[in-house]
Short mmCIF file of C-alpha atoms in Angstrom, two decimals:
data_model
loop_
_atom_site.label_atom_id
_atom_site.label_comp_id
_atom_site.label_asym_id
_atom_site.label_seq_id
_atom_site.Cartn_x
_atom_site.Cartn_y
_atom_site.Cartn_z
CA MET A 54 0.00 0.00 0.00
CA PHE A 55 2.82 2.40 0.78
CA LEU A 56 5.05 1.39 -2.13
CA ASN A 57 7.25 3.89 -3.91
CA HIS A 58 6.15 4.06 -7.55
CA ASP A 59 8.59 6.77 -8.69
CA ALA A 60 10.60 4.30 -10.75
CA ALA A 61 7.62 2.36 -12.05
CA PHE A 62 6.76 4.79 -14.84
CA ALA A 63 9.16 5.73 -17.59
CA ASP A 64 9.04 8.82 -19.75
CA ILE A 65 7.59 7.91 -23.13
CA THR A 66 8.08 9.69 -26.41
CA PRO A 67 4.94 9.28 -28.52
CA ILE A 68 5.47 7.77 -31.95
CA LYS A 69 4.40 10.07 -34.71
CA THR A 70 2.37 8.30 -37.32
CA PRO A 71 3.59 9.36 -40.74
CA THR A 72 0.95 11.26 -42.64
CA VAL A 73 0.36 9.95 -46.12
CA PRO A 74 -0.26 12.76 -48.58
CA ARG A 75 -3.72 12.72 -50.08
CA ILE A 76 -3.61 12.33 -53.86
CA SER A 77 -6.63 13.89 -55.51
CA ALA A 78 -8.03 16.12 -58.22
CA THR A 79 -11.07 18.34 -57.79
CA VAL A 80 -13.37 18.71 -60.80
CA THR A 81 -16.97 19.65 -61.47
CA ALA A 82 -19.46 16.79 -61.33
CA HIS A 83 -20.24 17.12 -65.06
CA THR A 84 -16.64 16.70 -66.25
CA LEU A 85 -16.29 13.83 -68.72
CA LEU A 86 -13.55 11.29 -67.97
CA GLU A 87 -12.44 8.39 -70.13
CA THR A 88 -13.28 5.07 -68.46
CA GLU A 89 -12.81 1.50 -69.59
CA ASN A 90 -16.45 1.61 -70.80
CA GLY A 91 -16.15 4.92 -72.68
CA TRP A 92 -16.63 8.53 -71.62
CA ALA A 93 -18.59 9.09 -68.43
CA SER A 94 -19.59 12.09 -66.36
CA VAL A 95 -17.94 12.26 -62.92
CA ASP A 96 -21.35 12.25 -61.22
CA THR A 97 -21.98 8.75 -62.65
CA LEU A 98 -18.68 7.29 -61.43
CA GLN A 99 -17.99 5.52 -58.16
CA ALA A 100 -14.98 4.27 -56.25
CA GLY A 101 -13.45 1.30 -58.05
CA ASP A 102 -14.07 2.67 -61.56
CA ALA A 103 -10.91 3.13 -63.62
CA VAL A 104 -10.03 6.21 -65.68
CA ALA A 105 -7.46 6.79 -68.45
CA THR A 106 -4.12 8.37 -67.57
CA LEU A 107 -1.18 9.95 -69.36
CA ASP A 108 0.94 6.81 -69.11
CA GLY A 109 -1.56 4.97 -71.32
CA GLY A 110 -3.20 2.83 -68.67
CA PHE A 111 -6.34 2.93 -66.62
CA VAL A 112 -6.13 3.58 -62.88
CA GLU A 113 -8.72 2.93 -60.20
CA ILE A 114 -10.44 5.76 -58.36
CA THR A 115 -10.02 4.88 -54.68
CA ALA A 116 -12.72 7.28 -53.42
CA ILE A 117 -14.95 10.12 -54.58
CA THR A 118 -15.84 12.79 -52.04
CA ARG A 119 -17.89 15.95 -52.23
CA PRO A 120 -15.92 18.90 -50.85
CA ASP A 121 -17.92 21.08 -48.47
CA ARG A 122 -16.75 24.19 -50.25
CA THR A 123 -17.43 26.06 -53.43
CA ALA A 124 -14.72 27.37 -55.69
CA PRO A 125 -14.55 30.00 -58.40
CA LEU A 126 -14.55 28.35 -61.80
CA VAL A 127 -12.38 28.88 -64.87
CA HIS A 128 -13.96 28.27 -68.28
CA ILE A 129 -11.90 26.45 -70.93
CA PRO A 130 -13.47 26.64 -74.40
CA GLY A 131 -13.78 23.53 -76.54
CA GLY A 132 -10.73 22.96 -78.73
CA VAL A 133 -8.32 24.54 -76.23
CA LEU A 134 -5.91 22.20 -74.43
CA SER A 135 -7.23 19.37 -76.65
CA THR A 136 -10.76 19.50 -75.20
CA CYS A 137 -13.68 18.28 -77.29
CA SER A 138 -16.13 20.68 -75.64
CA ASP A 139 -16.28 23.49 -73.10
CA ILE A 140 -15.30 22.62 -69.55
CA ALA A 141 -15.28 24.51 -66.25
CA LEU A 142 -12.72 23.63 -63.59
CA PRO A 143 -12.12 24.99 -60.10
CA ALA A 144 -9.59 27.83 -60.22
CA ASP A 145 -7.23 25.90 -57.94
CA ALA A 146 -7.14 22.83 -60.22
CA HIS A 147 -3.91 21.96 -62.00
CA VAL A 148 -3.72 20.87 -65.65
CA ALA A 149 -0.90 19.67 -67.86
CA LEU A 150 0.85 21.87 -70.41
CA HIS A 151 3.54 20.89 -72.87
CA THR A 152 6.66 22.97 -72.32
CA PRO A 153 9.11 24.61 -74.68
CA ALA A 154 11.88 22.24 -75.80
CA ARG A 155 14.34 21.13 -73.07
CA TRP A 156 12.57 23.10 -70.34
CA VAL A 157 12.06 20.09 -68.08
CA ASP A 158 12.62 16.34 -68.37
CA ALA A 159 8.97 15.37 -67.94
CA PRO A 160 6.70 15.45 -71.02
CA VAL A 161 4.43 18.03 -69.38
CA VAL A 162 4.32 20.42 -66.43
CA SER A 163 1.46 20.97 -64.03
CA VAL A 164 0.06 24.51 -63.99
CA PRO A 165 -2.74 26.18 -62.04
CA VAL A 166 -5.70 26.62 -64.38
CA LYS A 167 -6.31 30.17 -63.06
CA ALA A 168 -2.89 31.20 -64.46
CA LEU A 169 -4.15 30.39 -67.97
CA SER A 170 -6.80 33.14 -67.86
CA GLY A 171 -6.60 35.29 -70.97
CA TRP A 172 -4.76 32.64 -72.99
CA CYS A 173 -6.64 31.07 -75.93
CA GLY A 174 -10.04 32.18 -74.61
CA ILE A 175 -9.65 30.69 -71.14
CA ARG A 176 -11.37 32.95 -68.64
CA PRO A 177 -12.62 33.03 -65.07
CA THR A 178 -16.39 32.77 -64.66
CA LEU A 179 -18.64 34.71 -62.34
CA PHE A 180 -19.89 31.51 -60.78
CA ASN A 181 -18.72 29.27 -57.97
CA GLY A 182 -18.76 25.55 -58.56
CA PRO A 183 -21.34 24.10 -56.17
CA ASP A 184 -21.18 20.61 -57.67
CA LEU A 185 -17.54 19.73 -57.08
CA ALA A 186 -16.20 16.19 -56.81
CA GLU A 187 -12.81 15.23 -55.43
CA LEU A 188 -11.35 12.12 -57.06
CA HIS A 189 -8.82 10.20 -54.95
CA PHE A 190 -6.08 7.91 -56.28
CA ALA A 191 -3.40 5.67 -54.81
CA ASP A 192 -0.64 7.34 -56.86
CA GLU A 193 -0.07 10.67 -58.58
CA GLU A 194 -1.78 10.74 -61.98
CA MET A 195 -2.56 12.87 -65.01
CA ILE A 196 -6.12 11.90 -65.95
CA TYR A 197 -7.83 12.48 -69.30
CA ALA A 198 -10.95 14.70 -69.36
CA GLN A 199 -13.09 16.05 -72.22
CA SER A 200 -11.03 14.03 -74.78
CA GLY A 201 -7.52 15.39 -74.36
CA LEU A 202 -7.28 17.69 -71.34
CA LEU A 203 -4.97 16.30 -68.67
CA ILE A 204 -5.97 17.08 -65.08
CA HIS A 205 -3.29 16.60 -62.42
CA ALA A 206 -4.21 14.42 -59.46
CA ALA A 207 -1.38 15.62 -57.25
CA PRO A 208 -0.20 14.84 -53.73
CA SER A 209 -1.52 17.29 -51.13
CA SER A 210 2.02 17.76 -49.84
CA GLY A 211 5.55 16.70 -50.63
CA ASP A 212 7.24 16.09 -53.93
CA SER A 213 5.54 15.60 -57.27
CA PHE A 214 6.81 13.71 -60.30
CA PHE A 215 5.60 16.52 -62.55
CA SER A 216 7.07 19.99 -62.14
CA LYS A 217 4.35 22.17 -60.60
CA LEU A 218 4.63 25.75 -61.77
CA ASN A 219 3.22 28.60 -59.74
CA TYR A 220 1.15 31.44 -61.21
CA GLY A 221 4.11 33.64 -62.14
CA ASP A 222 6.17 30.85 -63.72
CA THR A 223 3.14 29.73 -65.73
CA ARG A 224 2.57 33.25 -67.06
CA ALA A 225 6.27 33.50 -67.94
CA MET A 226 6.13 30.17 -69.80
CA LEU A 227 3.07 31.34 -71.76
CA ALA A 228 4.86 34.58 -72.65
CA LEU A 229 7.95 32.63 -73.70
CA SER A 230 5.95 30.30 -75.93
CA ALA A 231 4.18 33.28 -77.52
CA GLY A 232 7.45 35.19 -78.02
CA LYS A 233 6.30 38.00 -75.73
CA ILE A 234 9.12 38.03 -73.18
CA GLY A 235 9.55 41.53 -71.79
CA GLN A 236 5.98 42.64 -72.48
CA PRO A 237 3.66 43.49 -69.58
CA ASP A 238 1.24 40.84 -68.38
CA THR A 239 -2.07 42.60 -68.99
CA VAL A 240 -4.17 39.71 -67.67
CA ALA A 241 -2.51 39.72 -64.26
CA ALA A 242 -2.53 43.51 -64.01
#
């Protein structure tokens, strides 16, 4: 009853569980993705369905969630970025762009879609996307949408296989490809 328990308990350092980065892409529910059964709207897909990717294979969607947020949308006209029809994406989505020769080793870079505003008719809309869907994957992917648009399903943190450009670097790359280096960026102004 009167035992000394001072030595009975040791100091413990808690083990930190490594956080696995979430790999996902947020799109509108009406975005068309290529599946093994043809083109399907995101709102008709479910976890376990497979979608086409840049590497030529089909990869399984591990989960589909509905974000409890809205996001401003960016409108991409049909024919731009190899799309077959108009598409609206959340402004914080990332898409693939081919780069000028020898810019990076990867075939494409990932750019924020909002940085493309003013280029080839891409423009922000006045609407927020209420019908967003977040597609989750086991690995980082570039998924095909609206025929040829590549949407980046990127890790939420950490390194990415594809170079991810920020807004300024994307605008500089667009200016470089258009031969307008040194001219003011009127869209960003």
